[in-house]
Amino acid sequence: GLLLISSAIVMAIAFITYTPSDPSYLYGNDKLVVHNMFGIYGSIISDFLLQSFGLTSFLLVVSLISWGSSLMINKKIEKNLLKIFFVNLYLIFGCTFFYINFNNSFWLIDSGNSGFLGEIIYNYILSHFQNIKNNYLSFVLFFLTFLFFFLATDINLKKIFLKIINLFKKNKEDKQINLYKNLLNK
């Protein structure tokens, strides 16, 4: 569990310190200075993931943290193959969503915010369904991305919402109890 969480943190730092001018497999040059915090290895990993999947790669970090914490708390991760399948699906749908809506990037200059996968998938969809250029496609892709993301990470939204609601209820009940106490003391 700690290995998964620490690798997610390392991946997040490598993503944040990514610079397109760093050497990688595509643009390898021994004379270039590496700006990535984890050196050439961080540069290669972040370049590969960000150029392939774009900004959707950051969801991989959250998935790894979720799996690591689940492994530490529950001592097991269930349905591994299904979760990896869901990761593939949210990467595909997320890349396509970013390609349609937010592909221009000054940070990811080679492939944009979607990575090259977003462009390939969008062109494939467009070649088979020419009349699909509508606003509903973006909504469906966004919804499917987060649906499969939550299925892959086992984040229980119902539990989170109930905890948030209970926090507000407790604060409201505490305020009412304090108000009654203040009224009784007077």
XYZ file of N, CA, C and O in Angstrom:
744
model
N 0.815 -1.196 0.000
C 0.000 0.000 0.000
C 0.854 1.253 0.000
O 0.578 2.210 -0.725
N 1.886 1.230 0.844
C 2.789 2.386 0.894
C 3.549 2.552 -0.417
O 3.824 3.676 -0.836
N 3.863 1.446 -1.053
C 4.558 1.505 -2.336
C 3.677 2.147 -3.409
O 4.146 2.975 -4.191
N 2.394 1.803 -3.420
C 1.474 2.408 -4.378
C 1.305 3.906 -4.117
O 1.338 4.712 -5.045
N 1.139 4.274 -2.857
C 0.961 5.690 -2.519
C 2.223 6.481 -2.816
O 2.167 7.577 -3.385
N 3.380 5.924 -2.462
C 4.623 6.660 -2.720
C 4.904 6.763 -4.221
O 5.394 7.790 -4.695
N 4.569 5.723 -4.981
C 4.766 5.828 -6.433
C 3.806 6.845 -7.039
O 4.160 7.538 -8.002
N 2.596 6.972 -6.487
C 1.662 7.993 -6.961
C 2.181 9.387 -6.652
O 2.066 10.299 -7.481
N 2.767 9.571 -5.489
C 3.326 10.881 -5.120
C 4.512 11.215 -6.017
O 4.652 12.345 -6.494
N 5.363 10.226 -6.267
C 6.499 10.442 -7.168
C 6.003 10.786 -8.567
O 6.530 11.692 -9.223
N 4.959 10.093 -9.033
C 4.413 10.367 -10.352
C 3.821 11.775 -10.412
O 4.021 12.495 -11.397
N 3.137 12.188 -9.355
C 2.555 13.536 -9.326
C 3.642 14.606 -9.352
O 3.525 15.605 -10.076
N 4.713 14.402 -8.607
C 5.820 15.367 -8.604
C 6.504 15.392 -9.969
O 6.876 16.454 -10.471
N 6.653 14.224 -10.586
C 7.248 14.171 -11.923
C 6.367 14.882 -12.933
O 6.871 15.570 -13.824
N 5.036 14.758 -12.801
C 4.126 15.472 -13.693
C 4.226 16.977 -13.487
O 4.252 17.747 -14.451
N 4.256 17.396 -12.243
C 4.263 18.834 -11.939
C 5.562 19.483 -12.397
O 5.561 20.609 -12.892
N 6.679 18.776 -12.251
C 7.966 19.342 -12.645
C 8.331 19.016 -14.094
O 9.468 19.235 -14.503
N 7.370 18.521 -14.859
C 7.599 18.184 -16.266
C 7.827 19.449 -17.080
O 7.126 20.447 -16.928
N 8.804 19.391 -17.934
C 9.088 20.463 -18.881
C 9.233 19.826 -20.262
O 9.966 18.850 -20.417
N 8.553 20.381 -21.283
C 8.657 19.779 -22.617
C 10.077 19.775 -23.180
O 10.397 18.964 -24.041
N 10.948 20.637 -22.669
C 12.315 20.690 -23.185
C 13.221 19.624 -22.577
O 14.365 19.480 -23.011
N 12.720 18.885 -21.568
C 13.520 17.819 -20.969
C 13.738 16.695 -21.984
O 12.870 16.423 -22.810
N 14.883 16.018 -21.905
C 15.102 14.879 -22.809
C 14.165 13.723 -22.461
O 13.798 13.516 -21.309
N 13.755 13.002 -23.481
C 12.895 11.833 -23.305
C 13.249 10.834 -24.391
O 14.248 10.984 -25.079
N 12.415 9.820 -24.566
C 12.692 8.842 -25.617
C 12.626 9.478 -26.997
O 13.400 9.158 -27.877
N 11.676 10.382 -27.187
C 11.526 11.007 -28.507
C 12.582 12.066 -28.761
O 13.100 12.195 -29.856
N 12.865 12.868 -27.763
C 13.804 13.974 -27.920
C 15.007 13.760 -27.002
O 15.289 14.556 -26.130
N 15.688 12.687 -27.176
C 16.828 12.364 -26.330
C 18.070 13.137 -26.740
O 18.441 13.185 -27.895
N 18.685 13.758 -25.763
C 19.920 14.481 -25.990
C 20.669 14.512 -24.663
O 20.163 15.014 -23.673
N 21.864 13.978 -24.651
C 22.627 13.902 -23.414
C 23.110 15.267 -22.942
O 23.429 15.445 -21.783
N 23.163 16.239 -23.834
C 23.700 17.548 -23.475
C 22.661 18.471 -22.859
O 23.008 19.519 -22.337
N 21.390 18.090 -22.919
C 20.337 18.919 -22.350
C 20.290 18.770 -20.834
O 20.556 17.698 -20.297
N 19.926 19.842 -20.176
C 19.768 19.819 -18.725
C 18.362 19.336 -18.404
O 17.384 19.809 -18.978
N 18.260 18.407 -17.463
C 16.966 17.863 -17.069
C 16.417 18.726 -15.943
O 17.063 18.915 -14.912
N 15.193 19.255 -16.133
C 14.559 20.105 -15.129
C 13.632 19.325 -14.206
O 13.198 19.852 -13.197
N 13.321 18.093 -14.560
C 12.418 17.288 -13.754
C 13.082 16.942 -12.439
O 14.274 16.653 -12.382
N 12.300 16.960 -11.366
C 12.841 16.716 -10.030
C 13.440 15.307 -9.897
O 14.363 15.106 -9.118
N 12.923 14.351 -10.650
C 13.425 12.982 -10.574
C 14.353 12.635 -11.723
O 14.550 11.463 -12.054
N 14.904 13.639 -12.337
C 15.920 13.446 -13.355
C 15.364 12.870 -14.639
O 14.212 13.085 -15.010
N 16.214 12.115 -15.312
C 15.859 11.566 -16.619
C 14.716 10.566 -16.511
O 13.860 10.499 -17.393
N 14.643 9.812 -15.405
C 13.577 8.819 -15.249
C 12.219 9.494 -15.066
O 11.229 9.079 -15.661
N 12.184 10.533 -14.273
C 10.950 11.295 -14.119
C 10.543 11.966 -15.407
O 9.361 12.058 -15.742
N 11.528 12.432 -16.150
C 11.257 13.072 -17.432
C 10.677 12.088 -18.436
O 9.709 12.396 -19.142
N 11.237 10.912 -18.498
C 10.763 9.901 -19.450
C 9.353 9.426 -19.094
O 8.472 9.352 -19.961
N 9.122 9.140 -17.812
C 7.803 8.655 -17.389
C 6.735 9.722 -17.594
O 5.671 9.460 -18.151
N 7.015 10.946 -17.152
C 6.013 12.003 -17.285
C 5.790 12.365 -18.751
O 4.655 12.629 -19.157
N 6.838 12.371 -19.557
C 6.664 12.668 -20.973
C 5.810 11.611 -21.649
O 4.899 11.937 -22.409
N 6.085 10.340 -21.365
C 5.301 9.270 -21.977
C 3.830 9.365 -21.587
O 2.941 9.325 -22.451
N 3.540 9.497 -20.292
C 2.145 9.510 -19.852
C 1.416 10.779 -20.279
O 0.268 10.721 -20.733
N 2.064 11.932 -20.146
C 1.395 13.186 -20.500
C 1.225 13.336 -22.008
O 0.217 13.879 -22.468
N 2.181 12.867 -22.794
C 2.034 12.961 -24.244
C 1.069 11.899 -24.777
O 0.481 12.079 -25.826
N 0.910 10.793 -24.060
C -0.016 9.749 -24.497
C -1.446 10.041 -24.069
O -2.372 9.974 -24.874
N -1.632 10.347 -22.786
C -2.971 10.480 -22.214
C -3.334 11.909 -21.829
O -4.461 12.159 -21.421
N -2.403 12.825 -21.893
C -2.688 14.215 -21.572
C -2.991 14.419 -20.094
O -2.443 13.744 -19.224
N -3.881 15.352 -19.826
C -4.216 15.696 -18.439
C -4.952 14.582 -17.710
O -5.014 14.573 -16.487
N -5.486 13.628 -18.446
C -6.160 12.495 -17.829
C -5.177 11.647 -17.025
O -5.587 10.889 -16.149
N -3.887 11.820 -17.264
C -2.870 11.081 -16.517
C -2.906 11.400 -15.032
O -2.515 10.572 -14.208
N -3.371 12.592 -14.692
C -3.453 12.951 -13.274
C -4.479 12.093 -12.535
O -4.370 11.905 -11.326
N -5.461 11.559 -13.243
C -6.415 10.646 -12.607
C -5.745 9.335 -12.221
O -6.176 8.672 -11.277
N -4.683 8.966 -12.945
C -3.922 7.766 -12.564
C -3.314 7.916 -11.173
O -3.251 6.962 -10.397
N -2.864 9.125 -10.856
C -2.286 9.391 -9.537
C -3.328 9.147 -8.457
O -3.062 8.484 -7.448
N -4.536 9.658 -8.669
C -5.607 9.479 -7.691
C -5.978 8.003 -7.570
O -6.224 7.504 -6.460
N -5.992 7.295 -8.683
C -6.302 5.860 -8.640
C -5.263 5.094 -7.831
O -5.616 4.243 -7.010
N -3.996 5.396 -8.049
C -2.949 4.703 -7.289
C -3.041 5.006 -5.797
O -2.849 4.110 -4.966
N -3.332 6.244 -5.449
C -3.485 6.598 -4.026
C -4.685 5.868 -3.428
O -4.617 5.352 -2.309
N -5.766 5.785 -4.180
C -6.956 5.085 -3.693
C -6.673 3.595 -3.494
O -7.068 3.015 -2.483
N -6.003 2.991 -4.455
C -5.675 1.568 -4.322
C -4.722 1.331 -3.157
O -4.856 0.355 -2.423
N -3.742 2.208 -2.983
C -2.797 2.050 -1.887
C -3.460 2.205 -0.537
O -3.200 1.422 0.386
N -4.329 3.193 -0.398
C -5.017 3.365 0.883
C -5.989 2.227 1.142
O -6.143 1.778 2.276
N -6.651 1.725 0.101
C -7.531 0.571 0.257
C -6.739 -0.661 0.681
O -7.203 -1.438 1.520
N -5.555 -0.820 0.128
C -4.716 -1.952 0.490
C -4.237 -1.843 1.935
O -4.176 -2.833 2.661
N -3.935 -0.630 2.370
C -3.477 -0.447 3.748
C -4.614 -0.620 4.757
O -4.409 -1.187 5.827
N -5.815 -0.163 4.418
C -6.944 -0.232 5.348
C -7.599 -1.606 5.330
O -7.799 -2.228 6.367
N -7.942 -2.081 4.145
C -8.685 -3.341 4.019
C -7.791 -4.563 3.854
O -8.283 -5.676 3.862
N -6.509 -4.336 3.642
C -5.520 -5.410 3.442
C -5.743 -6.220 2.177
O -5.239 -7.325 2.033
N -6.545 -5.661 1.237
C -6.742 -6.349 -0.031
C -7.307 -5.359 -1.048
O -7.895 -4.342 -0.705
N -7.073 -5.684 -2.300
C -7.686 -4.958 -3.403
C -8.477 -5.988 -4.198
O -7.931 -6.977 -4.672
N -9.757 -5.758 -4.312
C -10.616 -6.714 -5.000
C -10.824 -6.306 -6.451
O -10.754 -5.135 -6.796
N -11.097 -7.277 -7.277
C -11.445 -7.077 -8.690
C -10.369 -6.298 -9.437
O -10.642 -5.299 -10.093
N -9.137 -6.768 -9.357
C -8.002 -6.069 -9.969
C -8.142 -5.896 -11.478
O -7.915 -4.816 -12.009
N -8.478 -6.969 -12.172
C -8.584 -6.894 -13.628
C -9.714 -5.964 -14.064
O -9.571 -5.227 -15.041
N -10.812 -5.985 -13.330
C -11.924 -5.103 -13.650
C -11.530 -3.638 -13.443
O -11.869 -2.768 -14.259
N -10.775 -3.362 -12.389
C -10.328 -1.996 -12.129
C -9.357 -1.517 -13.205
O -9.414 -0.364 -13.627
N -8.490 -2.390 -13.659
C -7.564 -2.009 -14.726
C -8.333 -1.762 -16.027
O -8.014 -0.838 -16.785
N -9.371 -2.546 -16.258
C -10.234 -2.308 -17.418
C -10.910 -0.942 -17.321
O -10.968 -0.188 -18.290
N -11.405 -0.588 -16.133
C -12.032 0.718 -15.928
C -11.023 1.853 -16.094
O -11.371 2.924 -16.587
N -9.778 1.624 -15.676
C -8.732 2.639 -15.876
C -8.538 2.891 -17.364
O -8.456 4.041 -17.808
N -8.486 1.828 -18.142
C -8.352 1.987 -19.597
C -9.528 2.760 -20.183
O -9.349 3.620 -21.046
N -10.726 2.464 -19.700
C -11.901 3.161 -20.223
C -11.890 4.641 -19.857
O -12.176 5.491 -20.701
N -11.558 4.976 -18.596
C -11.577 6.404 -18.268
C -10.432 7.150 -18.937
O -10.558 8.341 -19.229
N -9.328 6.487 -19.220
C -8.269 7.140 -19.986
C -8.732 7.424 -21.416
O -8.493 8.507 -21.957
N -9.408 6.472 -22.023
C -9.892 6.648 -23.396
C -10.928 7.768 -23.470
O -10.824 8.684 -24.285
N -11.932 7.700 -22.607
C -12.990 8.715 -22.650
C -12.480 10.084 -22.225
O -12.884 11.110 -22.776
N -11.588 10.119 -21.239
C -11.045 11.399 -20.781
C -10.183 12.073 -21.830
O -10.271 13.294 -22.039
N -9.355 11.301 -22.516
C -8.527 11.868 -23.586
C -9.386 12.433 -24.707
O -9.109 13.522 -25.228
N -10.433 11.716 -25.057
C -11.315 12.189 -26.115
C -12.062 13.445 -25.680
O -12.223 14.385 -26.463
N -12.490 13.493 -24.417
C -13.160 14.688 -23.894
C -12.238 15.902 -23.963
O -12.644 16.981 -24.404
N -10.992 15.729 -23.533
C -10.055 16.853 -23.583
C -9.740 17.270 -25.011
O -9.539 18.448 -25.287
N -9.699 16.317 -25.935
C -9.421 16.668 -27.321
C -10.543 17.527 -27.903
O -10.290 18.492 -28.621
N -11.773 17.190 -27.592
C -12.909 17.932 -28.128
C -13.006 19.327 -27.511
O -13.283 20.305 -28.197
N -12.752 19.445 -26.208
C -13.048 20.688 -25.504
C -11.844 21.565 -25.178
O -11.936 22.784 -25.303
N -10.763 20.997 -24.696
C -9.655 21.790 -24.168
C -8.309 21.309 -24.683
O -7.392 21.084 -23.903
N -8.135 21.172 -25.964
C -6.903 20.572 -26.457
C -5.738 21.555 -26.552
O -4.588 21.155 -26.499
N -5.984 22.836 -26.692
C -4.888 23.797 -26.807
C -4.141 23.904 -25.487
O -4.740 24.097 -24.441
N -2.830 23.776 -25.549
C -2.031 23.810 -24.340
C -0.704 24.488 -24.615
O -0.092 24.278 -25.661
N -0.272 25.293 -23.675
C 1.053 25.894 -23.766
C 2.068 25.071 -22.974
O 3.259 25.318 -23.043
N 1.581 24.113 -22.215
C 2.451 23.271 -21.403
C 2.741 21.954 -22.132
O 3.886 21.534 -22.220
N 1.727 21.310 -22.644
C 1.883 20.057 -23.390
C 1.830 20.389 -24.876
O 0.818 20.198 -25.544
N 2.943 20.894 -25.391
C 2.944 21.485 -26.729
C 2.895 20.462 -27.858
O 2.415 20.757 -28.942
N 3.367 19.264 -27.639
C 3.416 18.284 -28.730
C 2.042 17.706 -29.060
O 1.633 17.672 -30.210
N 1.337 17.231 -28.048
C 0.056 16.556 -28.298
C -1.136 17.276 -27.688
O -2.259 16.811 -27.834
N -0.923 18.343 -26.961
C -2.026 19.068 -26.348
C -2.491 18.414 -25.060
O -1.906 17.448 -24.565
N -3.572 18.950 -24.503
C -4.100 18.457 -23.233
C -4.677 17.053 -23.316
O -4.883 16.410 -22.309
N -4.943 16.587 -24.539
C -5.557 15.270 -24.683
C -4.543 14.159 -24.915
O -4.889 12.990 -24.820
N -3.326 14.505 -25.215
C -2.377 13.484 -25.625
C -2.711 13.022 -27.033
O -3.752 13.363 -27.590
N -1.824 12.237 -27.601
C -2.093 11.789 -28.973
C -3.230 10.789 -29.021
O -3.894 10.627 -30.035
N -3.511 10.119 -27.912
C -4.589 9.133 -27.878
C -5.952 9.789 -28.098
O -6.811 9.231 -28.783
N -6.150 10.990 -27.537
C -7.423 11.685 -27.717
C -7.713 11.994 -29.164
O -8.842 11.822 -29.645
N -6.696 12.439 -29.899
C -6.876 12.752 -31.310
C -7.166 11.492 -32.125
O -8.040 11.484 -32.990
N -6.443 10.427 -31.831
C -6.641 9.177 -32.571
C -8.052 8.636 -32.355
O -8.735 8.248 -33.303
N -8.500 8.639 -31.108
C -9.833 8.105 -30.809
C -10.920 8.986 -31.417
O -11.895 8.483 -31.982
N -10.759 10.305 -31.323
C -11.760 11.201 -31.896
C -11.847 11.030 -33.414
O -12.944 10.981 -33.968
N -10.714 10.930 -34.075
C -10.728 10.727 -35.531
C -11.342 9.380 -35.906
O -12.020 9.259 -36.925
N -11.115 8.370 -35.086
C -11.720 7.058 -35.325
C -13.239 7.142 -35.188
O -13.978 6.613 -36.032
N -13.702 7.795 -34.116
C -15.151 7.952 -33.912
C -15.758 8.749 -35.061
O -16.809 8.403 -35.595
N -15.073 9.827 -35.441
C -15.581 10.696 -36.498
C -15.620 9.995 -37.857
O -16.505 10.254 -38.665
N -14.678 9.092 -38.088
C -14.674 8.389 -39.373
C -15.841 7.412 -39.488
O -16.306 7.136 -40.595
N -16.320 6.892 -38.368
C -17.428 5.939 -38.408
C -18.784 6.597 -38.194
O -19.803 6.070 -38.632
N -18.801 7.709 -37.472
C -20.054 8.414 -37.190
C -19.857 9.883 -37.534
O -19.488 10.687 -36.683
N -20.122 10.263 -38.786
C -19.858 11.621 -39.246
C -20.776 12.650 -38.603
O -20.417 13.802 -38.456
N -21.976 12.282 -38.215
C -22.950 13.231 -37.682
C -22.887 13.371 -36.161
O -23.825 13.855 -35.543
N -21.804 12.972 -35.550
C -21.748 12.955 -34.094
C -21.204 14.262 -33.508
O -21.056 14.380 -32.310
N -20.944 15.264 -34.315
C -20.399 16.532 -33.824
C -21.483 17.345 -33.118
O -22.026 18.281 -33.663
N -21.802 16.996 -31.882
C -22.768 17.775 -31.126
C -22.295 17.966 -29.693
O -21.306 17.366 -29.259
N -23.005 18.805 -28.967
C -22.606 19.128 -27.594
C -22.855 17.989 -26.629
O -22.242 17.929 -25.573
N -23.763 17.104 -26.968
C -24.063 15.994 -26.071
C -22.902 15.016 -25.969
O -22.751 14.344 -24.955
N -22.092 14.930 -26.990
C -20.946 14.032 -26.969
C -19.979 14.421 -25.851
O -19.479 13.557 -25.131
N -19.751 15.707 -25.669
C -18.857 16.161 -24.600
C -19.406 15.780 -23.238
O -18.665 15.315 -22.366
N -20.692 15.977 -23.057
C -21.309 15.617 -21.781
C -21.211 14.123 -21.517
O -20.878 13.690 -20.408
N -21.498 13.323 -22.525
C -21.439 11.866 -22.378
C -20.011 11.414 -22.065
O -19.792 10.569 -21.190
N -19.027 11.987 -22.757
C -17.632 11.622 -22.497
C -17.204 12.016 -21.092
O -16.510 11.258 -20.404
N -17.610 13.209 -20.651
C -17.291 13.657 -19.294
C -17.919 12.720 -18.262
O -17.262 12.289 -17.302
N -19.182 12.394 -18.461
C -19.885 11.506 -17.542
C -19.244 10.125 -17.502
O -19.020 9.559 -16.424
N -18.933 9.566 -18.677
C -18.326 8.232 -18.725
C -16.928 8.224 -18.104
O -16.546 7.252 -17.445
N -16.173 9.314 -18.299
C -14.849 9.399 -17.694
C -14.938 9.293 -16.184
O -14.238 8.493 -15.556
N -15.814 10.084 -15.592
C -15.896 10.070 -14.134
C -16.627 8.847 -13.603
O -16.319 8.377 -12.503
N -17.538 8.289 -14.354
C -18.168 7.043 -13.941
C -17.131 5.933 -13.829
O -17.022 5.255 -12.793
N -16.333 5.761 -14.879
C -15.327 4.703 -14.849
C -14.186 5.030 -13.887
O -13.578 4.126 -13.322
N -13.908 6.323 -13.686
C -12.902 6.700 -12.698
C -13.351 6.279 -11.301
O -12.579 5.696 -10.538
N -14.606 6.551 -10.951
C -15.094 6.169 -9.628
C -15.212 4.661 -9.487
O -14.995 4.125 -8.402
N -15.544 3.972 -10.559
C -15.578 2.513 -10.498
C -14.177 1.926 -10.339
O -13.994 0.922 -9.650
N -13.187 2.545 -10.964
C -11.817 2.033 -10.877
C -11.196 2.296 -9.516
O -10.388 1.500 -9.033
N -11.561 3.394 -8.891
C -10.919 3.753 -7.626
C -11.703 3.298 -6.409
O -11.194 3.387 -5.298
N -12.915 2.821 -6.592
C -13.789 2.411 -5.481
C -14.078 3.552 -4.512
O -14.212 3.342 -3.315
N -14.135 4.756 -5.028
C -14.522 5.887 -4.187
C -16.036 5.860 -4.072
O -16.744 5.887 -5.073
N -16.525 5.782 -2.845
C -17.952 5.685 -2.596
C -18.522 7.089 -2.414
O -18.367 7.707 -1.356
N -19.171 7.603 -3.441
C -19.723 8.955 -3.390
C -20.842 9.079 -2.364
O -20.979 10.121 -1.715
N -21.612 8.036 -2.200
C -22.713 8.078 -1.237
C -22.177 8.291 0.178
O -22.696 9.106 0.933
N -21.108 7.578 0.517
C -20.496 7.727 1.841
C -19.937 9.133 2.040
O -20.073 9.725 3.104
N -19.311 9.668 1.014
C -18.728 11.010 1.105
C -19.824 12.045 1.309
O -19.707 12.926 2.180
N -20.901 11.959 0.520
C -21.998 12.910 0.672
C -22.656 12.798 2.039
O -23.029 13.805 2.647
N -22.830 11.571 2.542
C -23.430 11.392 3.863
C -22.550 11.995 4.960
O -23.056 12.587 5.916
N -21.236 11.848 4.832
C -20.333 12.442 5.832
C -20.399 13.962 5.791
O -20.383 14.620 6.827
N -20.481 14.523 4.593
C -20.583 15.979 4.475
C -21.900 16.468 5.073
O -21.930 17.463 5.811
N -22.977 15.770 4.779
C -24.278 16.152 5.324
C -24.278 16.017 6.839
O -24.809 16.872 7.550
N -23.673 14.946 7.359
C -23.600 14.771 8.808
C -22.781 15.872 9.477
O -23.083 16.268 10.591
N -21.749 16.360 8.805
C -20.979 17.470 9.365
C -21.848 18.707 9.528
O -21.788 19.394 10.551
N -22.659 18.982 8.524
C -23.546 20.142 8.608
C -24.643 19.933 9.636
O -25.029 20.862 10.327
N -25.136 18.697 9.737
C -26.162 18.413 10.748
C -25.601 18.574 12.153
O -26.245 19.112 13.025
N -24.376 18.067 12.366
C -23.769 18.194 13.688
C -23.552 19.651 14.047
O -23.799 20.055 15.176
N -23.079 20.433 13.092
C -22.872 21.853 13.360
C -24.187 22.533 13.681
O -24.263 23.376 14.575
N -25.249 22.187 12.962
C -26.558 22.777 13.208
C -27.080 22.346 14.578
O -27.602 23.161 15.332
N -26.939 21.045 14.900
C -27.396 20.552 16.193
C -26.578 21.170 17.320
O -27.130 21.531 18.362
N -25.262 21.309 17.139
C -24.419 21.925 18.157
C -24.815 23.372 18.387
O -24.843 23.847 19.532
N -25.146 24.085 17.329
C -25.568 25.477 17.465
C -26.891 25.560 18.212
O -27.080 26.427 19.067
N -27.790 24.617 17.926
C -29.077 24.619 18.610
C -28.903 24.281 20.088
O -29.523 24.890 20.959
N -28.044 23.316 20.392
C -27.792 22.947 21.797
C -27.162 24.114 22.534
O -27.555 24.430 23.672
N -26.191 24.781 21.913
C -25.569 25.940 22.550
C -26.565 27.067 22.753
O -26.526 27.770 23.769
N -27.475 27.241 21.819
C -28.503 28.276 21.949
C -29.420 27.959 23.122
O -29.737 28.839 23.927
N -29.834 26.688 23.250
C -30.683 26.290 24.373
C -29.948 26.446 25.696
O -30.528 26.883 26.700
N -28.689 26.091 25.725
C -27.899 26.240 26.960
C -27.777 27.704 27.353
O -27.885 28.058 28.515
N -27.552 28.555 26.368
C -27.451 29.973 26.643
C -28.777 30.541 27.143
O -28.812 31.387 28.041
N -29.883 30.063 26.583
C -31.190 30.523 27.029
C -31.491 30.063 28.444
O -32.075 30.785 29.259
N -31.084 28.817 28.787
C -31.323 28.289 30.138
C -30.455 29.005 31.183
O -30.858 29.176 32.322
N -29.247 29.386 30.792
C -28.349 30.072 31.719
C -28.809 31.482 32.015
O -28.479 32.041 33.045
N -29.556 32.083 31.130
C -30.014 33.456 31.343
C -31.208 33.437 32.193
O -31.709 33.607 33.037
